[in-house]
mmCIF file of C-alpha atoms and ligand atoms in Angstrom:
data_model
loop_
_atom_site.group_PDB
_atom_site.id
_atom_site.type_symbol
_atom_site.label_atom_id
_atom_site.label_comp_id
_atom_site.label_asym_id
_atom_site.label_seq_id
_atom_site.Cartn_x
_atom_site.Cartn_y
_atom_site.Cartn_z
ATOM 1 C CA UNK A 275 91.590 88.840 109.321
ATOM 2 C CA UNK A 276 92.984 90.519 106.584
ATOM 3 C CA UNK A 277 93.186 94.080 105.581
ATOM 4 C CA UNK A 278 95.314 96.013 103.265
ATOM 5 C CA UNK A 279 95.664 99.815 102.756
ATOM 6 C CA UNK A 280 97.615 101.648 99.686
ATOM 7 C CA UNK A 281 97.936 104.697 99.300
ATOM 8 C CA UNK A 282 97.899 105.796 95.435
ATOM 9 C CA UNK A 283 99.083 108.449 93.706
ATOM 10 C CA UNK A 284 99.857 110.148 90.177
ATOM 11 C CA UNK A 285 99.795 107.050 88.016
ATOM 12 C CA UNK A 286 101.198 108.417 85.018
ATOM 13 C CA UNK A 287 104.141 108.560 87.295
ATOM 14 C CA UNK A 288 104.509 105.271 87.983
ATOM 15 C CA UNK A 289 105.501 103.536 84.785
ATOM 16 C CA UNK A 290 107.605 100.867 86.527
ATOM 17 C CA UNK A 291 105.049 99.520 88.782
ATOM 18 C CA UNK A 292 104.174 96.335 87.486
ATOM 19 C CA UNK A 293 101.063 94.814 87.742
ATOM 20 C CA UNK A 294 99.462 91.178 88.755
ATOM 21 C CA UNK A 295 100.062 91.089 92.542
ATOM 22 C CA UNK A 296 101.195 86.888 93.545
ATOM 23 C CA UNK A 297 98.687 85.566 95.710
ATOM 24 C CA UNK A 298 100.781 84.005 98.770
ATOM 25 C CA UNK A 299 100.047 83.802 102.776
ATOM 26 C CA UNK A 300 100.555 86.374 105.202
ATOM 27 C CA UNK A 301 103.530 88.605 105.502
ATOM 28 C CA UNK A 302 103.129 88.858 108.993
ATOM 29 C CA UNK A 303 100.621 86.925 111.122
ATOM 30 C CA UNK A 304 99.888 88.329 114.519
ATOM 31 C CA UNK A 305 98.033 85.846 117.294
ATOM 32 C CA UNK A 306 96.529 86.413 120.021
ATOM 33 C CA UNK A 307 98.510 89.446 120.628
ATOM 34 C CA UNK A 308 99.425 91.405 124.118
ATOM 35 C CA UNK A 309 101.161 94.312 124.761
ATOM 36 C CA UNK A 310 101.473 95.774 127.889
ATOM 37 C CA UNK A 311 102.794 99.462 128.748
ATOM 38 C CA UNK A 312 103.469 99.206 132.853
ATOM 39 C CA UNK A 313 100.203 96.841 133.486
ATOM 40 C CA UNK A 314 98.280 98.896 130.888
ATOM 41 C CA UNK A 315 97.297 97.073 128.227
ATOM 42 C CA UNK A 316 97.396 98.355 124.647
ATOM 43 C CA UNK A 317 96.805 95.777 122.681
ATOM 44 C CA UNK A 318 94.360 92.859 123.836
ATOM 45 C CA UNK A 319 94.290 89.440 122.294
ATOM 46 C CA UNK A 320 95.189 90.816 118.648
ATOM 47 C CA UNK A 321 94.605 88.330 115.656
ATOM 48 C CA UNK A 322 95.521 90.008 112.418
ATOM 49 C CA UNK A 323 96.958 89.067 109.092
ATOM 50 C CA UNK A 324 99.019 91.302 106.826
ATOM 51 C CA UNK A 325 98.431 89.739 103.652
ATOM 52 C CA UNK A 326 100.646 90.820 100.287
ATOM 53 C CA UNK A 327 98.869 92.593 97.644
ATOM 54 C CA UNK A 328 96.634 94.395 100.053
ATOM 55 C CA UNK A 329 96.085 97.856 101.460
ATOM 56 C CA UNK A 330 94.501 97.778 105.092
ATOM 57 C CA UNK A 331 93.012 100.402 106.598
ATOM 58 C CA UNK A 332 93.447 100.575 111.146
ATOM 59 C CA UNK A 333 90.991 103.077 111.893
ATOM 60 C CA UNK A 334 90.505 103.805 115.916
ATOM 61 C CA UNK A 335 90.323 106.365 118.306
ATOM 62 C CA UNK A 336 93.220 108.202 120.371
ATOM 63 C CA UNK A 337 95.214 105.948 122.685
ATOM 64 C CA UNK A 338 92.778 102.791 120.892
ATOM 65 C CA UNK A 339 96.359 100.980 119.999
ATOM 66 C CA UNK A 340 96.695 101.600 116.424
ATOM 67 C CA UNK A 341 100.509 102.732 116.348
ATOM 68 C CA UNK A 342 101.468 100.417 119.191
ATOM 69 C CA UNK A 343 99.651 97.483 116.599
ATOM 70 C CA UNK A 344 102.355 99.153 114.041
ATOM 71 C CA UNK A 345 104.944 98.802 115.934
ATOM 72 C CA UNK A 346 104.910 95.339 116.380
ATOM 73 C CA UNK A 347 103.850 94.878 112.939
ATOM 74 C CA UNK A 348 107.260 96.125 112.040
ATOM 75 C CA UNK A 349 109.051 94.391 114.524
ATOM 76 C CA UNK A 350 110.432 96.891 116.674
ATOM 77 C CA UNK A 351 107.928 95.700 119.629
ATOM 78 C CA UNK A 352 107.444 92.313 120.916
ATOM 79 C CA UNK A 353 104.391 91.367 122.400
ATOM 80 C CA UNK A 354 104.204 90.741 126.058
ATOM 81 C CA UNK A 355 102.260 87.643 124.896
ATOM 82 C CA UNK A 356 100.832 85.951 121.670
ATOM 83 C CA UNK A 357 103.427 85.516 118.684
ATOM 84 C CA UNK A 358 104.164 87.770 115.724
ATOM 85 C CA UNK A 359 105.212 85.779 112.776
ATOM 86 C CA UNK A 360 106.991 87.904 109.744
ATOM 87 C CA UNK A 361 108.379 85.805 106.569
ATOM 88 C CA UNK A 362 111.844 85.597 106.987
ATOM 89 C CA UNK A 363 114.071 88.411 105.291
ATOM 90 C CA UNK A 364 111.239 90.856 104.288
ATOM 91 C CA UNK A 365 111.458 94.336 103.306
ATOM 92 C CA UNK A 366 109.621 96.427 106.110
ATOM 93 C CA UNK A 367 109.256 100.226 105.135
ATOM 94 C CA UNK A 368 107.989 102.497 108.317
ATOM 95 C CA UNK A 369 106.763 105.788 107.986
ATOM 96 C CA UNK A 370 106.453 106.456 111.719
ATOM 97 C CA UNK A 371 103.678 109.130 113.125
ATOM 98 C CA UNK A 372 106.857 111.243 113.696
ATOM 99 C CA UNK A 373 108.334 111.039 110.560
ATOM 100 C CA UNK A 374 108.287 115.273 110.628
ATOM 101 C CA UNK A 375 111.324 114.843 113.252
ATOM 102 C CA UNK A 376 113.972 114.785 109.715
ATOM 103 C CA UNK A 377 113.408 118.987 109.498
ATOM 104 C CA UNK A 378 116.832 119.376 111.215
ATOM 105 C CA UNK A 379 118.660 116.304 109.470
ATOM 106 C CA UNK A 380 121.244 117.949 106.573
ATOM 107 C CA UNK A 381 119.573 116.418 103.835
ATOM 108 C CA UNK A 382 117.770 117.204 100.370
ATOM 109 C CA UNK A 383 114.798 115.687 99.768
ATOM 110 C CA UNK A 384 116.256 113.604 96.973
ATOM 111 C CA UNK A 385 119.320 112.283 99.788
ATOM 112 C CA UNK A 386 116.152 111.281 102.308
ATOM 113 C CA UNK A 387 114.479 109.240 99.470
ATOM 114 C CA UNK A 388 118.145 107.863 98.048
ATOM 115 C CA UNK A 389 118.457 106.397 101.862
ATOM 116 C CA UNK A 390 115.533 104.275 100.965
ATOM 117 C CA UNK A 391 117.846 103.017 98.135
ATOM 118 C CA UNK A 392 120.347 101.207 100.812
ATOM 119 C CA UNK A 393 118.843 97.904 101.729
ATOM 120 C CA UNK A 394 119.483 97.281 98.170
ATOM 121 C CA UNK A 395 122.096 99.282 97.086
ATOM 122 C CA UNK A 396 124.286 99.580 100.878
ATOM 123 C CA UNK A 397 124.662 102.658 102.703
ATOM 124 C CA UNK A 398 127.209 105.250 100.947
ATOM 125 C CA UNK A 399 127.206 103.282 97.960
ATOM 126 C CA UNK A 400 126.532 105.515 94.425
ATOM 127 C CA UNK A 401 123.337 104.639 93.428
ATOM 128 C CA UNK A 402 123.366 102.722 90.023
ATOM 129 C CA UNK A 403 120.668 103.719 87.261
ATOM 130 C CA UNK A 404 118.059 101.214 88.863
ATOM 131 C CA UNK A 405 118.473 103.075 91.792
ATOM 132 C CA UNK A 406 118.272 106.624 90.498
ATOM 133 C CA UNK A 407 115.290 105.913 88.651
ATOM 134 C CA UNK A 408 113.314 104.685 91.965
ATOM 135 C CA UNK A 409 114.146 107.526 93.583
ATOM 136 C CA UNK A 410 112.741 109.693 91.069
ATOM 137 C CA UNK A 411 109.777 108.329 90.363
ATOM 138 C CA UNK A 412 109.038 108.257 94.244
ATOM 139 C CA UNK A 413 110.016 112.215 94.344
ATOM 140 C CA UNK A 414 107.359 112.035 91.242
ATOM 141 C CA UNK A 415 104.393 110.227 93.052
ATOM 142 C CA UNK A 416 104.485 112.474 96.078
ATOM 143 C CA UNK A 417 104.954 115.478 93.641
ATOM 144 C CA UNK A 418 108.102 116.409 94.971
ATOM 145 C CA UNK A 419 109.992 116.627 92.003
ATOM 146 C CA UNK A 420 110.460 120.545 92.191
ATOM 147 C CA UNK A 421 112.068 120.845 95.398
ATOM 148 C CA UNK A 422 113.980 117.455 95.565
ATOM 149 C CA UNK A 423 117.296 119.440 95.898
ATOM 150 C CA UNK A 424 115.738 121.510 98.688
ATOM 151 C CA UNK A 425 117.179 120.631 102.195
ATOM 152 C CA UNK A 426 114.257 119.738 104.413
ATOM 153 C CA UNK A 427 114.421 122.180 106.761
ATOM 154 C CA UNK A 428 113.406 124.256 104.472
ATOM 155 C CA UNK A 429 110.247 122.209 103.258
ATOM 156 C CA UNK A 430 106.740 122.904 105.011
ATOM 157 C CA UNK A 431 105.681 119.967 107.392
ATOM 158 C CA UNK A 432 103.244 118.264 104.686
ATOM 159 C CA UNK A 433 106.399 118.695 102.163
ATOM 160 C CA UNK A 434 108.263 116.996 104.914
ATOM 161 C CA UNK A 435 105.875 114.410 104.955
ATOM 162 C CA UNK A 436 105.801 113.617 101.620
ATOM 163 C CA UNK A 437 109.294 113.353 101.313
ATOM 164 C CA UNK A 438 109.286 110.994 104.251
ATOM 165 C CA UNK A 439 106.351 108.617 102.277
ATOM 166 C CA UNK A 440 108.407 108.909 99.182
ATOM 167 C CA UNK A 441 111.469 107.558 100.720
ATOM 168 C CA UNK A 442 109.305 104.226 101.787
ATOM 169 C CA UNK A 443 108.052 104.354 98.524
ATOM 170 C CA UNK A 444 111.083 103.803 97.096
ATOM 171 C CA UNK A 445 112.017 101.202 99.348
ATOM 172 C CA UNK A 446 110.064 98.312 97.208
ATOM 173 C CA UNK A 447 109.077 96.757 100.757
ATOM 174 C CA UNK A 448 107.306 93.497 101.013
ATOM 175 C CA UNK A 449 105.507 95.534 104.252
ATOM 176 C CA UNK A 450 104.661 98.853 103.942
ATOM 177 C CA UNK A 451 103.889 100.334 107.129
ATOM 178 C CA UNK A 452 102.195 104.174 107.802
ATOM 179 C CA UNK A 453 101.432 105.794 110.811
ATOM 180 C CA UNK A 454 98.889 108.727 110.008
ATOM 181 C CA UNK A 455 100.704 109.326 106.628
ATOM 182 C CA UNK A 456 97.778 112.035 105.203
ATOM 183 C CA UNK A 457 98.711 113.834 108.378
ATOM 184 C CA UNK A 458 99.361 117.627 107.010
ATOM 185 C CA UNK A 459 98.447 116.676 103.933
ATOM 186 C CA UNK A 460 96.633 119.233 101.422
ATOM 187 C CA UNK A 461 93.560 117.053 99.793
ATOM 188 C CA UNK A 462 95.507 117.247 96.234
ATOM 189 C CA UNK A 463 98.754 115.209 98.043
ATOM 190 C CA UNK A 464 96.385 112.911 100.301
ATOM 191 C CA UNK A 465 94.885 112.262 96.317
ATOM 192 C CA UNK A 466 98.514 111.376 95.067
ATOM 193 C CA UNK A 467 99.607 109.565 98.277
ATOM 194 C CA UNK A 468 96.603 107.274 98.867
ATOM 195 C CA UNK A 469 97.008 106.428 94.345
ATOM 196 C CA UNK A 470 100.195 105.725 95.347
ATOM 197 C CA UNK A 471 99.744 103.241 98.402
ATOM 198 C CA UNK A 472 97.243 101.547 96.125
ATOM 199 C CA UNK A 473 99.829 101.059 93.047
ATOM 200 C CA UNK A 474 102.173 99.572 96.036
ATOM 201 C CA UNK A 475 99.554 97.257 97.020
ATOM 202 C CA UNK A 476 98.823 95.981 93.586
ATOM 203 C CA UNK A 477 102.657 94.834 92.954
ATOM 204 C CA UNK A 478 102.329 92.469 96.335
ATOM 205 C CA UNK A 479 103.130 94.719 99.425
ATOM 206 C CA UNK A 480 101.327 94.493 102.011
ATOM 207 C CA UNK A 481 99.880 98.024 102.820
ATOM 208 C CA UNK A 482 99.139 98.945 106.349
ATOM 209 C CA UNK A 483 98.088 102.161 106.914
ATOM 210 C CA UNK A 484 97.041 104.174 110.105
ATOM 211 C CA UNK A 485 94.077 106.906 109.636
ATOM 212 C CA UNK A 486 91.627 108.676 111.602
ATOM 213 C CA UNK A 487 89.718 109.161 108.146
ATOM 214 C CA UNK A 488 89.142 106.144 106.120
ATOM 215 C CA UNK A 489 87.751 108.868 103.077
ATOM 216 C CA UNK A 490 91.078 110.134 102.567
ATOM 217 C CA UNK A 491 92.687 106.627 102.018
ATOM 218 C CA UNK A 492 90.180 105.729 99.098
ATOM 219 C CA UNK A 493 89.345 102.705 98.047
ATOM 220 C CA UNK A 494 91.016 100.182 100.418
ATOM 221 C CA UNK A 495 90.745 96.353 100.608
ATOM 222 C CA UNK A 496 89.988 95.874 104.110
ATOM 223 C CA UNK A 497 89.675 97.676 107.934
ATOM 224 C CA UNK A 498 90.767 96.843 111.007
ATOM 225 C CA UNK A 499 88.913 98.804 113.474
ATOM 226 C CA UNK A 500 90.214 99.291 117.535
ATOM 227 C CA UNK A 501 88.626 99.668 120.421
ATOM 228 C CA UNK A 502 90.878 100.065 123.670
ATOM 229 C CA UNK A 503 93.306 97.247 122.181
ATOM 230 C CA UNK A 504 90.975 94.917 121.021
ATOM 231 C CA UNK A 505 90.186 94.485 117.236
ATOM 232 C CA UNK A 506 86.036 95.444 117.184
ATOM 233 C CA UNK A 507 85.924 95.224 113.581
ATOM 234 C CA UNK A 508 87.700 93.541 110.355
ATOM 235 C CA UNK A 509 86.727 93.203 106.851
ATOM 236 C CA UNK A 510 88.141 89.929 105.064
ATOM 237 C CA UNK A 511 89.441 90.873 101.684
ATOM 238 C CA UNK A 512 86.439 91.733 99.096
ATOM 239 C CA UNK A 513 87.150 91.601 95.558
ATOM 240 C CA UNK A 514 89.175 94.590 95.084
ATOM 241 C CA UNK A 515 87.079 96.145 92.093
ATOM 242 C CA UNK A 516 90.023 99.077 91.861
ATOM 243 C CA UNK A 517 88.808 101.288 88.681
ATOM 244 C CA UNK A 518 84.903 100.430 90.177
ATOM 245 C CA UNK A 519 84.994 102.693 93.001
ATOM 246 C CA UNK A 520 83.997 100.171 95.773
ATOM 247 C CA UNK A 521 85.192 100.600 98.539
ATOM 248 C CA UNK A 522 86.278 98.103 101.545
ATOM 249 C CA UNK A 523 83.108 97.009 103.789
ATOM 250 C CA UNK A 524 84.014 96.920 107.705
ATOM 251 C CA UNK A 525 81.407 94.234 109.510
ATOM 252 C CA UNK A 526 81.415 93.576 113.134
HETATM 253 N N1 ATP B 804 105.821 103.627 125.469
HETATM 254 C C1 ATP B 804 104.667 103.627 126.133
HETATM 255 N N2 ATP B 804 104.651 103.561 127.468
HETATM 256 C C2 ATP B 804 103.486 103.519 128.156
HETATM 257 N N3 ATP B 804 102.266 103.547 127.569
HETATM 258 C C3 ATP B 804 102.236 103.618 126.231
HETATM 259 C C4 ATP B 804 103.416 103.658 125.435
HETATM 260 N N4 ATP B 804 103.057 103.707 124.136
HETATM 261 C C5 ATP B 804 101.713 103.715 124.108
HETATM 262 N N5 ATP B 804 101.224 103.661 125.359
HETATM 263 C C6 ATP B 804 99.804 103.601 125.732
HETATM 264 O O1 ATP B 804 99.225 102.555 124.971
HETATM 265 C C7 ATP B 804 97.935 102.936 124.514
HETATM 266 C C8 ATP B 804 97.902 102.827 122.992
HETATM 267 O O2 ATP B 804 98.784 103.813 122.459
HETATM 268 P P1 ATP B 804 98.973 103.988 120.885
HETATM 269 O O3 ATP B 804 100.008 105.021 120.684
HETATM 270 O O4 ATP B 804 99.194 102.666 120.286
HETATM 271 O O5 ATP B 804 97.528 104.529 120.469
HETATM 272 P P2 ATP B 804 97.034 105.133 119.056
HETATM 273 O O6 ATP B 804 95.753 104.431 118.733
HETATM 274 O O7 ATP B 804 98.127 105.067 118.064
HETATM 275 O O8 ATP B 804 96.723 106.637 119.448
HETATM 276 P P3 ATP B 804 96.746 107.996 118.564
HETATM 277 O O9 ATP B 804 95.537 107.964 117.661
HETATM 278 O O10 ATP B 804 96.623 109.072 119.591
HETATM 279 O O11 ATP B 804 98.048 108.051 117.818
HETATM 280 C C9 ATP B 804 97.684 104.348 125.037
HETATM 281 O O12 ATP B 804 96.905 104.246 126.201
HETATM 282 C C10 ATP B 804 99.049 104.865 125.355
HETATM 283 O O13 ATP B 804 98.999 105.766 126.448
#
């Protein structure tokens, strides 16, 4: 199956996103795959495709597997059985369900996003022009750009948030992975965020995102749907039709 979620956000803000996604296989394929928390199983016989240029949509109920189907998605979880494959040497942004825990770190808003600057640029390194211009444009798509000298301790959790999405943002991941992201989110930033995800989508990330509200994530290009570990539903990839309004269709 393939899905694909993006969120999308103010595009006049995103000058540097370029267009025509490449058409290539699966950035991670997942098969037949098992996880298993002390004999309980979260995940049941998962088959799922992350596919570049997408945005998918995991929609499921508490507990239904969704974050632990993230997690291995990522890599950070291996499956008890079955076989994750990711291309070798992709970018994998994470914005974990969590991502709220940074209130205490001693860091602007602009220093969280710069950190997703260092896969490219290495850790403590001045950020060169490239860089700098990322980083801003990321603070600009979550609408950030006021407070990005604030220290986030002092920002409000959906400020937090955003700062936390911007920071993948600027990662320019090959996977783009979100757990909840609209979480706290006024409607106007869930607006921005899920433009955003879809921009990200259409330059050939796979977009994975996590929602208990598919209406919030807009138009998306597929759904995988969970039921106690086992995917229930998928849509295959429809014709996008971005700038149409459809949306994805889910079918059992
Ligand atoms: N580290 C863990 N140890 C034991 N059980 C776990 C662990 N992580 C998750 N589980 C269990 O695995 C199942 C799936 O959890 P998961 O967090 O993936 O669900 P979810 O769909 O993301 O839920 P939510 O919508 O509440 O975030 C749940 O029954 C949960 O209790």
């Amino acid at each position: 199956m393939k899905v694909r979620t993006v969120f999308i956000c103010n595009t006049e803000s995103m000058p540097s996103f370029s267009p025509a996604p490449v058409a290539r296989g699966p950035v991670v394929a997942l098969r037949e795959v098992t996880v298993a928390f002390d004999g309980h199983l979260a995940l049941r016989g998962v088959d799922l495709d992350l596919m570049g240029g997408e945005l998918l949509a995991i929609v499921g109920a508490n507990g239904s597997g969704k974050s632990t189907l993230i997690a291995v998605a990522a890599g950070l979880l291996a499956p008890t059985s079955g076989t994750a494959r990711r291309d070798p040497g992709i970018r994998v942004g994470l914005v974990p369900q969590t991502s709220n825990d940074g209130a205490r770190l001693p860091l602007t808003v602009a220093d969280l996003v710069a950190m997703g600057r260092w896969r490219e640029r290495g850790p403590f390194l001045p950020l060169r022009r490239h860089d700098r211009a990322r980083v801003a444009e990321a603070i600009e798509t979550v609408g950030l750009t006021p407070l990005a000298r604030r220290p986030l301790g002092l920002l409000s959790g959906g400020q937090r948030q955003r700062a936390h999405i911007a920071q993948a943002l600027a990662q320019d991941a090959d996977l783009l992975l979100l757990d909840e992201p609209m979480s706290g989110l006024d409607a106007a930033s869930r607006d921005a965020v899920a433009s955003a995800l879809a921009a990200v989508a259409r330059t050939g990330t796979a977009v994975v995102a996590v929602t208990h509200d598919l209406a919030e994530l807009g138009e998306v290009d597929a759904v995988c749907r969970l039921v106690d570990g086992r995917v229930v539903e998928s849509s295959p990839a429809a014709p996008r039709g971005r700038g149409h309004g459809g949306a994805a269709t889910v079918r059992a």
